[in-house]
Coordinates of C-alpha atoms in Angstrom, one line a residue:
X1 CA 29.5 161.9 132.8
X2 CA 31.3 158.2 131.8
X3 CA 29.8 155.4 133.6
X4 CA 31.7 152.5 133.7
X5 CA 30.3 149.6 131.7
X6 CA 30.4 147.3 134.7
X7 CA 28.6 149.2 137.6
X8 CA 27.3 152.0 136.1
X9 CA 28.9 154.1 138.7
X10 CA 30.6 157.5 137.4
X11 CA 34.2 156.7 136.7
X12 CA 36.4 159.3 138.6
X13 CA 39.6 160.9 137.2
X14 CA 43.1 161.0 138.2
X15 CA 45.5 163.3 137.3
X16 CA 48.4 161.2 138.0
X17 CA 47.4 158.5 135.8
X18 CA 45.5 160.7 133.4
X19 CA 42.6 158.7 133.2
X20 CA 39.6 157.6 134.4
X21 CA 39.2 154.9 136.9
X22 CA 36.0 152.9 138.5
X23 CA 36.4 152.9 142.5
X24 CA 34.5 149.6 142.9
X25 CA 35.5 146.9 140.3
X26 CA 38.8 149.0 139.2
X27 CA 38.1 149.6 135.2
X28 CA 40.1 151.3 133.8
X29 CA 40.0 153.8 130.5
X30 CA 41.4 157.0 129.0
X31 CA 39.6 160.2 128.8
X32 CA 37.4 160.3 126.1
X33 CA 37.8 163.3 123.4
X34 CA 34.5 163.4 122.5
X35 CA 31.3 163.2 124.7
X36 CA 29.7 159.9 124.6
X37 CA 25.9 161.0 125.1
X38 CA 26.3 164.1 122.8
X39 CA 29.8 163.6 120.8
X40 CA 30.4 167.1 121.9
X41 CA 34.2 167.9 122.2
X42 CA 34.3 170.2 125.0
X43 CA 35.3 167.2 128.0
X44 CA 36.0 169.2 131.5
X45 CA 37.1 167.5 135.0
X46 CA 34.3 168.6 137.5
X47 CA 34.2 167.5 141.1
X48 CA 35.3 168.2 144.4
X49 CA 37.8 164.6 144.9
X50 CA 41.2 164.7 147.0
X51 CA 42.9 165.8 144.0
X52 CA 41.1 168.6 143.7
X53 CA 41.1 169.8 146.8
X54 CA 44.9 169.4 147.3
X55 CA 45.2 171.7 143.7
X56 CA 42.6 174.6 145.2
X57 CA 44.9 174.6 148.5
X58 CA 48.4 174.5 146.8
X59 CA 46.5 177.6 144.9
X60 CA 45.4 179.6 147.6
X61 CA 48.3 178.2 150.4
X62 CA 51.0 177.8 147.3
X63 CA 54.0 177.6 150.6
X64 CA 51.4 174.7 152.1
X65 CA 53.2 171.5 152.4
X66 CA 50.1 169.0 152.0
X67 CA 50.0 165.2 152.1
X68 CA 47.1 163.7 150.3
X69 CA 45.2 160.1 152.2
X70 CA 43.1 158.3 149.6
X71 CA 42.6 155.3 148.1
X72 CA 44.9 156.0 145.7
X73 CA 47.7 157.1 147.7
X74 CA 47.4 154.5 150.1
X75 CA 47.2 151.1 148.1
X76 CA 50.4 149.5 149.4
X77 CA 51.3 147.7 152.5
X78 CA 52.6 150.5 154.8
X79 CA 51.1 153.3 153.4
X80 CA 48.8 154.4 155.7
X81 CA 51.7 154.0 158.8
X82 CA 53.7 156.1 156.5
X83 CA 51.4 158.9 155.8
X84 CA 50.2 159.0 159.2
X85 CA 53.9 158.9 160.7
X86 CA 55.0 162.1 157.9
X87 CA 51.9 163.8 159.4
X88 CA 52.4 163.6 163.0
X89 CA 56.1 164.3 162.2
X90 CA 55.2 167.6 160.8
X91 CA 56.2 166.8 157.5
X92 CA 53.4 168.2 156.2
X93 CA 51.5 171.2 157.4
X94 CA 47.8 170.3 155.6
X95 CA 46.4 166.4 155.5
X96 CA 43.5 166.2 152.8
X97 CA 41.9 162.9 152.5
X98 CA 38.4 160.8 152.5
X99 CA 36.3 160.0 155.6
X100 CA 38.9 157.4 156.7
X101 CA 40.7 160.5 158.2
X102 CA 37.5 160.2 160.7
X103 CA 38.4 157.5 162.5
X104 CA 41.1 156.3 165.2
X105 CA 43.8 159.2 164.4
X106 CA 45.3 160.6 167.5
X107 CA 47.0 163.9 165.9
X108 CA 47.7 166.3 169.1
X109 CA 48.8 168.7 166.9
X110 CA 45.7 169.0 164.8
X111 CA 43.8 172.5 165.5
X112 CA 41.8 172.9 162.4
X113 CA 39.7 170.4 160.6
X114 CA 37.4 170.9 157.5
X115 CA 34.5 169.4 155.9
X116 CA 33.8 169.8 152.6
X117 CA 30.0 168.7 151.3
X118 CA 28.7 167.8 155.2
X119 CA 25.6 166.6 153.8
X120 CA 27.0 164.6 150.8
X121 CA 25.6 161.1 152.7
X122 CA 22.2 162.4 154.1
X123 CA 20.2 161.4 150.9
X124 CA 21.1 157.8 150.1
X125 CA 17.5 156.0 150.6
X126 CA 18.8 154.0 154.1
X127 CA 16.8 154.9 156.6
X128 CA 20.9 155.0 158.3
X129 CA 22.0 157.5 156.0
X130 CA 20.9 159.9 158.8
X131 CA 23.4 158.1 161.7
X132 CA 25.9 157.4 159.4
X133 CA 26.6 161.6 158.7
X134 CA 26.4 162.4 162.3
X135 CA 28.9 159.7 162.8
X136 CA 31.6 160.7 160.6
X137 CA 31.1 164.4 161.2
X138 CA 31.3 163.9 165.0
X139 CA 34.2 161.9 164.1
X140 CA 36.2 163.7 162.1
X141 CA 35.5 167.0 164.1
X142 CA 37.2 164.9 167.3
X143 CA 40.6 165.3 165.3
X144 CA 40.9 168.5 166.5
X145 CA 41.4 170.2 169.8
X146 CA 43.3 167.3 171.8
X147 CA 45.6 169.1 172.7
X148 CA 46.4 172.2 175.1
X149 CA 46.1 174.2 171.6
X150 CA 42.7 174.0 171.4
X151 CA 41.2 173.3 168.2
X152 CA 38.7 175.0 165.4
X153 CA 35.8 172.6 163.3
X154 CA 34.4 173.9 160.2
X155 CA 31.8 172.4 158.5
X156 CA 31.0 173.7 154.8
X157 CA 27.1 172.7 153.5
X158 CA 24.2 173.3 151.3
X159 CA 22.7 172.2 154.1
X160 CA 22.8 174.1 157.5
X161 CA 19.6 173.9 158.7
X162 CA 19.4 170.2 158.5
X163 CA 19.3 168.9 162.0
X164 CA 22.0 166.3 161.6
X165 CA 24.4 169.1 160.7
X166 CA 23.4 171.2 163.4
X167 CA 23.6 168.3 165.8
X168 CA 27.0 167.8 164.8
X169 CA 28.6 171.0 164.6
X170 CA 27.0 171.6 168.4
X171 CA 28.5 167.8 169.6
X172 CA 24.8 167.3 170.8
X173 CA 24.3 163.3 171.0
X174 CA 21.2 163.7 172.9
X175 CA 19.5 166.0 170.4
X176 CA 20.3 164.0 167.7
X177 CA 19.6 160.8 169.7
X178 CA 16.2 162.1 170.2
X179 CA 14.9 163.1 166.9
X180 CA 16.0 160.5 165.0
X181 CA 14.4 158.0 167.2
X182 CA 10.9 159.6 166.6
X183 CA 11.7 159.4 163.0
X184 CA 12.2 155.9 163.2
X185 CA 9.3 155.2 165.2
X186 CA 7.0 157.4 163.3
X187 CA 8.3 155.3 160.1
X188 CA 8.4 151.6 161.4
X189 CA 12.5 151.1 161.1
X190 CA 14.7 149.9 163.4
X191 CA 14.7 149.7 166.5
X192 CA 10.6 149.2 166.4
X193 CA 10.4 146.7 163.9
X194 CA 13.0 144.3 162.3
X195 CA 14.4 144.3 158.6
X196 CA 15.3 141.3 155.8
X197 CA 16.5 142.3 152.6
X198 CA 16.4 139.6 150.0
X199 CA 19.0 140.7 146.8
X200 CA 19.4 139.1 143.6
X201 CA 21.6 139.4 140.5
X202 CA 21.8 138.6 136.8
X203 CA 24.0 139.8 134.0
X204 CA 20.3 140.3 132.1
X205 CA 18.2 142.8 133.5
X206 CA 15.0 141.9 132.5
X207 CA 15.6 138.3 134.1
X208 CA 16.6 140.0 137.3
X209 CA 13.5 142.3 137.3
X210 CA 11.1 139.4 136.2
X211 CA 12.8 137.1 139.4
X212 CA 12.3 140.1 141.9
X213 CA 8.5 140.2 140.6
X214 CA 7.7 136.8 140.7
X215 CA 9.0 136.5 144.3
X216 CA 7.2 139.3 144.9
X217 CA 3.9 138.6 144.3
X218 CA 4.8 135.0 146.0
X219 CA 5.7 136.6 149.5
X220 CA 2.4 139.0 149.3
X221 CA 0.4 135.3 149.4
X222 CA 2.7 134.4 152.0
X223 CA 2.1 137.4 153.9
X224 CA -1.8 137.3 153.2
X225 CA -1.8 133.6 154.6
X226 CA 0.5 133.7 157.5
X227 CA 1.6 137.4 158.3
X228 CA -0.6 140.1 157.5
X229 CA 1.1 142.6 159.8
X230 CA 4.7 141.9 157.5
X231 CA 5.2 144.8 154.8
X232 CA 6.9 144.2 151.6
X233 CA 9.1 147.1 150.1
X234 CA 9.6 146.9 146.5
X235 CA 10.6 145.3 144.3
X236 CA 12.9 147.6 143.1
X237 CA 16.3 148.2 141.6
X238 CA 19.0 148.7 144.1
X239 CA 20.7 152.3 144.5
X240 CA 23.8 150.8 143.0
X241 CA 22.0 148.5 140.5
X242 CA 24.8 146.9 138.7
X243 CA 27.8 145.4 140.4
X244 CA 30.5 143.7 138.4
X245 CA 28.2 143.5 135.6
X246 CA 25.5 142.3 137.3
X247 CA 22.5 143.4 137.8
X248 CA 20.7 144.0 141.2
X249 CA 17.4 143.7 142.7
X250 CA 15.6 143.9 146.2
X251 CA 13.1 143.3 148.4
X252 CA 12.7 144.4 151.7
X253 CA 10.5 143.0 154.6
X254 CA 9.5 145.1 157.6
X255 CA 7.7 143.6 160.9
X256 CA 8.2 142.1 164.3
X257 CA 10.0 138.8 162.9
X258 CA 9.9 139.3 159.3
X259 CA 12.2 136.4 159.0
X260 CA 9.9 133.9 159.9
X261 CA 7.9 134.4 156.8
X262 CA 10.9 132.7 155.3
X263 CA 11.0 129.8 157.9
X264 CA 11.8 126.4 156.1
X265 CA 11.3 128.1 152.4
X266 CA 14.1 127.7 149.6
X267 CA 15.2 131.0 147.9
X268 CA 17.6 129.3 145.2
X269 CA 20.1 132.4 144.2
X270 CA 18.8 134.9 146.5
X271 CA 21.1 137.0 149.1
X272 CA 19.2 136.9 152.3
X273 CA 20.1 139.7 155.3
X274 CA 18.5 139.7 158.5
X275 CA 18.7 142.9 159.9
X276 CA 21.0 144.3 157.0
X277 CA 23.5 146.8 158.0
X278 CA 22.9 148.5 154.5
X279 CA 19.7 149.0 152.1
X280 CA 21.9 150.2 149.2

């Protein structure tokens, strides 16, 4: 695997530009010939991206007319109108593209979709990862069956038994509703208690890890003073812990009012989120 020097994020190939590119910051770099970690020479593409999906279907479909919706094929102005206008104009017979297929499309003439990996987001550590699956799967499995044709969902998983995928392949909002709200009662998330998330970032690692400690051990006298009910979480590296070349770090608070811990105190160069829509 080649990480890119920036974010430390697996760069991902593409065919058409016969190189390896990094999805968040944009590096760029050729394929290496020889292994980086082990200077073996034996370099494979592995991976289940748009690309190659759309070469697995021109393999087993080869008279399949496909159109491809990434973020590679849709980088201009326009580009999503005019993919979505050859689609709906039966230009195409197969669409293959990333979750933003999920959302808004009104395609009548849509009567099969398919998932590929239907678990791939359920084991991010956010206590949302959970929501977020259901969401897109419900979502993307409404792109089929508005019309009179009727429509077919497939969903292809490691995972079946997982109630999230079951929830979503059977439309069942209430049984998902329910469970996942005694799992965030039972572990003291949102909507029973309330969330701040303090970030910070250095090029240097060790200076980011020695700020997060020392603030660390500065809110647990806070908390031991003014809030004892207030849980700290962490420090700890954040699930994508460099970002542009910079290193990240986080704590997370977890009460009532967590926020007014921090009531009238300066955090000089620390990202502060009440009630943070993400924990990655």
């Amino acid at each position: 695997m080649v990480k890119c020097p920036r974010d430390d994020k697996p760069l991902t190939y593409h065919r058409s530009q016969n190189g390896l590119i990094c999805h968040t910051c944009g590096y760029k770099r050729k394929v290496p010939k020889t292994c980086p970690v082990c200077g073996g020479s034996h370099i494979r593409q592995l991976g289940t991206g748009t690309e190659k999906v759309e070469q697995l279907v021109h393999e087993h479909f080869p008279s399949a007319r496909t159109l491809r919706w990434d973020a590679e094929t849709s980088r201009k102005k326009g580009d999503h109108e005019r993919i979505l206008s050859q689609f709906s104009h039966h230009q195409a017979d197969i669409l293959i593209g990333t979750q933003m297929l999920a959302k808004g499309l009104d395609l009548p003439l849509v009567t099969l979709v398919g998932v590929i990996l239907a678990e791939v987001g359920l084991n991010l550590p956010d206590f949302r990862a959970t929501e977020r699956t259901f969401q897109v799967l419900t979502q993307v499995a409404g792109r089929a069956g508005r019309s009179p044709l009727g429509g077919r969902v497939v969903f292809q998983t490691y995972m079946p038994d997982h109630y999230v995928i079951k929830a979503a392949s059977h439309h069942d909002y209430k049984g998902f509703y329910e469970r996942e709200l005694a799992f965030r009662r039972e572990l003291r998330y949102p909507p029973f208690r309330r969330l701040v998330r303090l970030e910070y970032r250095h090029k240097d690692q060790g200076a980011a890890e020695a700020a997060a400690n020392t603030l660390a051990e500065q809110i647990k006298a806070w908390i031991a003073q003014e809030s004892p009910r207030t849980e700290i979480i962490g420090p700890a590296p954040c699930f994508f812990s460099r970002l542009y070349g910079r290193h990240r770090w986080q704590i997370i608070l977890r009460g009532m009012d967590p926020k007014q811990l921090l009531h009238h105190r300066r955090l000089t160069d620390w990202i502060i989120e009440v009630d943070p829509s993400s924990l990655l």
